[in-house]
PDB file of C-alpha atoms in Angstrom:
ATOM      1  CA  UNK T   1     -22.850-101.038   3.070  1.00 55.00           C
ATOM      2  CA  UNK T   2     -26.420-100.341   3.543  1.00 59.00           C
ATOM      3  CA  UNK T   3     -27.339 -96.636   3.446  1.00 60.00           C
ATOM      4  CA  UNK T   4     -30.557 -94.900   4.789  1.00 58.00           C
ATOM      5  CA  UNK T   5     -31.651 -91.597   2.600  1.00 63.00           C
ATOM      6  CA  UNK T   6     -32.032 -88.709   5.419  1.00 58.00           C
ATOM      7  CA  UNK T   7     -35.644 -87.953   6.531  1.00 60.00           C
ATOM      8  CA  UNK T   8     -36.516 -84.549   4.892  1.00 60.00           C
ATOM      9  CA  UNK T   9     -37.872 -83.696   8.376  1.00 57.00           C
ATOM     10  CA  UNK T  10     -35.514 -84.919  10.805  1.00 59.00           C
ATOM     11  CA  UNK T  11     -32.329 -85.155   8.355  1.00 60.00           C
ATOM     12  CA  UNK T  12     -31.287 -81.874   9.157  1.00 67.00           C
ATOM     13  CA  UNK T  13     -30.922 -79.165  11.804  1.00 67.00           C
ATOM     14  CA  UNK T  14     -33.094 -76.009  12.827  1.00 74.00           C
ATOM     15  CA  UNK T  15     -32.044 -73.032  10.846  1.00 78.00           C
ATOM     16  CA  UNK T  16     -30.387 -70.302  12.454  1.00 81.00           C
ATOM     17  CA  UNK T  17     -32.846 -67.161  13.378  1.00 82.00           C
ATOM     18  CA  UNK T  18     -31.321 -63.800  11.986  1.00 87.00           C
ATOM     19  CA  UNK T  19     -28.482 -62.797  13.967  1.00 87.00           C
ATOM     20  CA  UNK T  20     -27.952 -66.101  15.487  1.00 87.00           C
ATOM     21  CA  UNK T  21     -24.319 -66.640  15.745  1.00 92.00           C
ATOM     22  CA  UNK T  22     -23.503 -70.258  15.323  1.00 91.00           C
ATOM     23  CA  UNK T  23     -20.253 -71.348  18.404  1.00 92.00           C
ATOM     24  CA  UNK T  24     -19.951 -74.934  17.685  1.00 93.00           C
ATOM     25  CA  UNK T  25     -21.748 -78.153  16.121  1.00 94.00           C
ATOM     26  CA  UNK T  26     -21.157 -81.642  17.795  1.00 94.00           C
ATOM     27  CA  UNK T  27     -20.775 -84.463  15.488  1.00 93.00           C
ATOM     28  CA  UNK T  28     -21.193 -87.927  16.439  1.00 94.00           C
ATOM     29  CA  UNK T  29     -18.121 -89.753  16.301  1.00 94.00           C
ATOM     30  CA  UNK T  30     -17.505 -93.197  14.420  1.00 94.00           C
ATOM     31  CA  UNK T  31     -15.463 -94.429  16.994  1.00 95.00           C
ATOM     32  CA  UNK T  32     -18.267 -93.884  19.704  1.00 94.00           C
ATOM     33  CA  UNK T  33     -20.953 -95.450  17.590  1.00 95.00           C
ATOM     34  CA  UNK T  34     -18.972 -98.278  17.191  1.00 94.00           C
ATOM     35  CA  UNK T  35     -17.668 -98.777  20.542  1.00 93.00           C
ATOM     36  CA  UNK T  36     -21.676 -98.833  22.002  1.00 93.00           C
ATOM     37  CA  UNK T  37     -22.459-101.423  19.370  1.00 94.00           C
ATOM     38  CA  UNK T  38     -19.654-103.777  20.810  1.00 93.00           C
ATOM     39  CA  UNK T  39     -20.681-102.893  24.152  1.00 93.00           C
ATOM     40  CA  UNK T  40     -24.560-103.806  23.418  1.00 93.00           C
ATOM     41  CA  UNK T  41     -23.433-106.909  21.692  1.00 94.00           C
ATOM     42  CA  UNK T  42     -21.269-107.929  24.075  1.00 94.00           C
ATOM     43  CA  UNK T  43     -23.861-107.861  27.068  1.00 94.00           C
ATOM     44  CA  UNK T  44     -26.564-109.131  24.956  1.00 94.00           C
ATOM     45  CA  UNK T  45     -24.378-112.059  23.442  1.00 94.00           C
ATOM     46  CA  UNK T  46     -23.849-113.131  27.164  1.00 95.00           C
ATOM     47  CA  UNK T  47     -27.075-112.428  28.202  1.00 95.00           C
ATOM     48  CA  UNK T  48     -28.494-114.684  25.175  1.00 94.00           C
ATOM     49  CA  UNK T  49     -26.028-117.456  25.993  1.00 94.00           C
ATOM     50  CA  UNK T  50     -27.052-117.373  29.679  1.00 95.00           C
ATOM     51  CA  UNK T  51     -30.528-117.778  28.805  1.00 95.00           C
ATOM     52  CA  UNK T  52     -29.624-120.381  26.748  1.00 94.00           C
ATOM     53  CA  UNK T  53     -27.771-122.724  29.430  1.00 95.00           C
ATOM     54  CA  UNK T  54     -30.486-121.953  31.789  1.00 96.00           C
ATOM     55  CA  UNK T  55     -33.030-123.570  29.593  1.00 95.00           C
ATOM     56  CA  UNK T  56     -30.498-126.454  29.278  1.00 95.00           C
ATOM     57  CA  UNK T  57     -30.110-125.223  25.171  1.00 93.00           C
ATOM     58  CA  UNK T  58     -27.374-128.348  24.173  1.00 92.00           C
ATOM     59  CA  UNK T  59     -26.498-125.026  22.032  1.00 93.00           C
ATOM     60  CA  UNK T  60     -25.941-122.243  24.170  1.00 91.00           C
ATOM     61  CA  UNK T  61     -23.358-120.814  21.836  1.00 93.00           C
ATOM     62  CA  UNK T  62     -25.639-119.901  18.747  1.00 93.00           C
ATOM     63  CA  UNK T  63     -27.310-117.398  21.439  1.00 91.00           C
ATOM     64  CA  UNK T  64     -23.881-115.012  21.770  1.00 93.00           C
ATOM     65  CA  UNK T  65     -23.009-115.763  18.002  1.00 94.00           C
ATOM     66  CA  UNK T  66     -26.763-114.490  16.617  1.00 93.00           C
ATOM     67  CA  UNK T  67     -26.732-112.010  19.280  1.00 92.00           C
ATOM     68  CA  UNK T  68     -23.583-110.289  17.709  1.00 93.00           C
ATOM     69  CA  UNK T  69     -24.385-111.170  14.015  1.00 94.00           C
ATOM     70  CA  UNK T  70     -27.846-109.095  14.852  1.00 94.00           C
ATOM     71  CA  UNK T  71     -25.928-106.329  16.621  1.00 95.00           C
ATOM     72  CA  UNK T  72     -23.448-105.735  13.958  1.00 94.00           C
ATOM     73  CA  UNK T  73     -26.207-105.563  11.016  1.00 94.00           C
ATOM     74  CA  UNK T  74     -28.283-103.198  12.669  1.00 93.00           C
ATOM     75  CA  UNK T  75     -25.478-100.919  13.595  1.00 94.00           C
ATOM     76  CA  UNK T  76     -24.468-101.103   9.271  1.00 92.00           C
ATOM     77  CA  UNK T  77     -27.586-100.472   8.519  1.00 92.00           C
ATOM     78  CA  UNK T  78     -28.324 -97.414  11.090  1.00 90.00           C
ATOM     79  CA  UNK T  79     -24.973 -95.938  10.920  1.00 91.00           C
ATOM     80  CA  UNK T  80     -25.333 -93.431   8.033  1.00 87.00           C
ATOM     81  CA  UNK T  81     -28.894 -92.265   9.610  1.00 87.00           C
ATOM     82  CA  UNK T  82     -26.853 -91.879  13.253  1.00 89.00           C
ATOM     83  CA  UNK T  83     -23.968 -90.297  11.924  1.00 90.00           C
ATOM     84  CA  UNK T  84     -26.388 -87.467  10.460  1.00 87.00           C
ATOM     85  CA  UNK T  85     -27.583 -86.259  13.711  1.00 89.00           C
ATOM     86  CA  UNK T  86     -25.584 -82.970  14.183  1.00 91.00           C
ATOM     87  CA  UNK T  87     -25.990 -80.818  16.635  1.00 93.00           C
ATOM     88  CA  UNK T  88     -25.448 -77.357  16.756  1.00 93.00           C
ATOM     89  CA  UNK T  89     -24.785 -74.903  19.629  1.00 94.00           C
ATOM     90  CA  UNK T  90     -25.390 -70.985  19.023  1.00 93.00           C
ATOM     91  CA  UNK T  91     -25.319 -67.648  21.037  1.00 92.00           C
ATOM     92  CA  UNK T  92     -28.986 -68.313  21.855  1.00 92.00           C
ATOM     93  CA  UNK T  93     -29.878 -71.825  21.100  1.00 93.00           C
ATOM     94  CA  UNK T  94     -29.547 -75.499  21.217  1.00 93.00           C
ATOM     95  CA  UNK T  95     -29.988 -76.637  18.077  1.00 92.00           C
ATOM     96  CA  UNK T  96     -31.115 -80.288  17.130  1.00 90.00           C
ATOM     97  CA  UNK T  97     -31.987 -82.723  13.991  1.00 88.00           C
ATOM     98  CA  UNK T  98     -35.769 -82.505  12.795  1.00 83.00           C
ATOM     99  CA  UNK T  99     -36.278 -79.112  13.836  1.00 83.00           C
ATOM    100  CA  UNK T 100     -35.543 -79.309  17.472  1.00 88.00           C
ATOM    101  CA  UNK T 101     -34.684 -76.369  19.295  1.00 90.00           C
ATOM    102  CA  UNK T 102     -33.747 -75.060  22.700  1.00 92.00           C
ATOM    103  CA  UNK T 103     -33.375 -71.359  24.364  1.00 93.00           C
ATOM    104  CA  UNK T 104     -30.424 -71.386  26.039  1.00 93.00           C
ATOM    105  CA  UNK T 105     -32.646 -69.808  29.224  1.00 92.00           C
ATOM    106  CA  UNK T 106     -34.654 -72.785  28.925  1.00 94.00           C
ATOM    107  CA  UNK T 107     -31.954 -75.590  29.405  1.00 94.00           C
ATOM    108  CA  UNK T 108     -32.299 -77.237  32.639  1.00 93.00           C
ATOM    109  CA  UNK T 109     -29.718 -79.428  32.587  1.00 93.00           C
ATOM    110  CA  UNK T 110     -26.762 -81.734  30.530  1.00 93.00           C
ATOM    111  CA  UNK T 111     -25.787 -84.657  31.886  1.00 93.00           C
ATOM    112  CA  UNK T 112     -23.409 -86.857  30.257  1.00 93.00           C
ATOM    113  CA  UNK T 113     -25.165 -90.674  29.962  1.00 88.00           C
ATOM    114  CA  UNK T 114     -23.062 -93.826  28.749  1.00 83.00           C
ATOM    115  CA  UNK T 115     -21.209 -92.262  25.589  1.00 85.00           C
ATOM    116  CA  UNK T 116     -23.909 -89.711  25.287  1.00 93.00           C
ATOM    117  CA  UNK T 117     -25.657 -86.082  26.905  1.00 95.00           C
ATOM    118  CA  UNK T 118     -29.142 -86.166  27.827  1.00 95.00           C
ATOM    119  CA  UNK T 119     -30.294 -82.517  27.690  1.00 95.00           C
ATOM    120  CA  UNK T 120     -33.402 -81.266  29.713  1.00 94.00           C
ATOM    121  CA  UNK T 121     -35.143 -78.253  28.901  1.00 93.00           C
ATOM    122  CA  UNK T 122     -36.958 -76.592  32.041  1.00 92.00           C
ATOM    123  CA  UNK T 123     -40.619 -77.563  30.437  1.00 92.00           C
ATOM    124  CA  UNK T 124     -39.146 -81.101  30.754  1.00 91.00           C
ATOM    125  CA  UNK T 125     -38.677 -81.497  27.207  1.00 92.00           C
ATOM    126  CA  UNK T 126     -35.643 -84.721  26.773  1.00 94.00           C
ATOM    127  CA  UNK T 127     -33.208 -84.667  23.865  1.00 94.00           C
ATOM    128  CA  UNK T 128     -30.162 -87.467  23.530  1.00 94.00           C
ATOM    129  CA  UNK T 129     -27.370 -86.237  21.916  1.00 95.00           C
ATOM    130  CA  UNK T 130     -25.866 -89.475  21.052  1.00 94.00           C
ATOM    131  CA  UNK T 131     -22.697 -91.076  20.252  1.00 95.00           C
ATOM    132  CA  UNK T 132     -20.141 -88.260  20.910  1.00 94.00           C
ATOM    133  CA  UNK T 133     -16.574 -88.177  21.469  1.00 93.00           C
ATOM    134  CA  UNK T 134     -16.047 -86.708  24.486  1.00 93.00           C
ATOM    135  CA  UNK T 135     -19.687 -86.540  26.272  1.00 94.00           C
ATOM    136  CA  UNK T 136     -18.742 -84.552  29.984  1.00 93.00           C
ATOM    137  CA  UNK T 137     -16.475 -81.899  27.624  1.00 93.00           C
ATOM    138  CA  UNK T 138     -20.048 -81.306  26.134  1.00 94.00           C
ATOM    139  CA  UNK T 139     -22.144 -81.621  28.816  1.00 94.00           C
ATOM    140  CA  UNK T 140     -19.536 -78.715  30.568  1.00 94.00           C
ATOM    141  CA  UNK T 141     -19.929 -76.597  27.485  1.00 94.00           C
ATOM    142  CA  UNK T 142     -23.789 -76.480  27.071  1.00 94.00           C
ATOM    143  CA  UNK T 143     -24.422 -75.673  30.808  1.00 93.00           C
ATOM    144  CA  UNK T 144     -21.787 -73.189  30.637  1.00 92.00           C
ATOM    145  CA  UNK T 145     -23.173 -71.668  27.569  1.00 91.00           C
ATOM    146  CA  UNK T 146     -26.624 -71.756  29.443  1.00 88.00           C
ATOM    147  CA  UNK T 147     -25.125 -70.086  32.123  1.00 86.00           C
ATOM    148  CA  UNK T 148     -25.560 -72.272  34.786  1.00 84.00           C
ATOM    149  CA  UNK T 149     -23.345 -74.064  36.938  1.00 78.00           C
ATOM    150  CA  UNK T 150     -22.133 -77.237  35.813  1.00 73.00           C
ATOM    151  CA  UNK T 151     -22.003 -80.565  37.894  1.00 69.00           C
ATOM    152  CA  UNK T 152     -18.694 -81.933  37.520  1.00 58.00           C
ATOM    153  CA  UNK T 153     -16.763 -79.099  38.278  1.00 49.00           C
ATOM    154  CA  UNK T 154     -15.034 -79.632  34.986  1.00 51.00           C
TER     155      UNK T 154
END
């Protein structure tokens, strides 16, 4: 299997300041990764054969075959770069890949999004943290860490 050498930028997370105290890191999970790459290939395999029969293809099947075959090599390829992306969750901060970092003050909001948390910061700042096991468990944890209320009462 195809494996993609970690940026030296963005392979790894911000370092903790002194005194930081790290609470927990959120992996991405295998399972999650490859249950939204069957999902994408699934809707884009139909989507491709649709497109086909509508432009009266006599071969409407190659579209949902190439769209899966395409699916499934990107997702080889790209796994061992996604499956780097840890997150990490400290007394103070949010803590991303490639240096990113967020005050705990200055996190608007964590919403859970298809297998996923999309984390706002109150300049407006947008970070995915992707392909995670249990996405509302985290989304609970960081707005509850930020100390603000969160949305589904979980």
């Amino acid at each position: 299997m195809a494996s993609i050498e970690p940026d030296p930028i963005m392979g790894h997370p911000a370092e903790l300041a002194e005194g930081e105290r790290l609470v927990t890191e959120f992996r991405p999970d295998p399972q999650a990764y490859w249950r939204a790459h069957l999902i994408m290939a699934v809707l884009l395999g139909i989507a491709a054969g649709l497109m086909l029969m509508w432009l009266q293809n006599p071969y409407p099947v190659v579209g949902p075959v190439g769209a899966v075959l395409a699916i499934a090599a990107r997702a080889a390829f790209v796994q061992s770069e996604a499956m780097a992306e840890v997150w990490r969750l400290t007394d103070r901060r949010l803590l991303g890949p490639g240096g990113r970092a967020i005050q705990l003050a200055h996190l608007l909001t964590a919403k859970p999004l298809l297998g996923a948390v999309q984390v706002t910061s109150t300049s407006g700042d947008r970070h995915l943290m992707k392909y995670l096991p249990d996405p509302p468990a985290v989304s609970f944890l960081l707005m509850t860490a930020a100390g603000r209320k969160p949305r589904n009462g979980r």
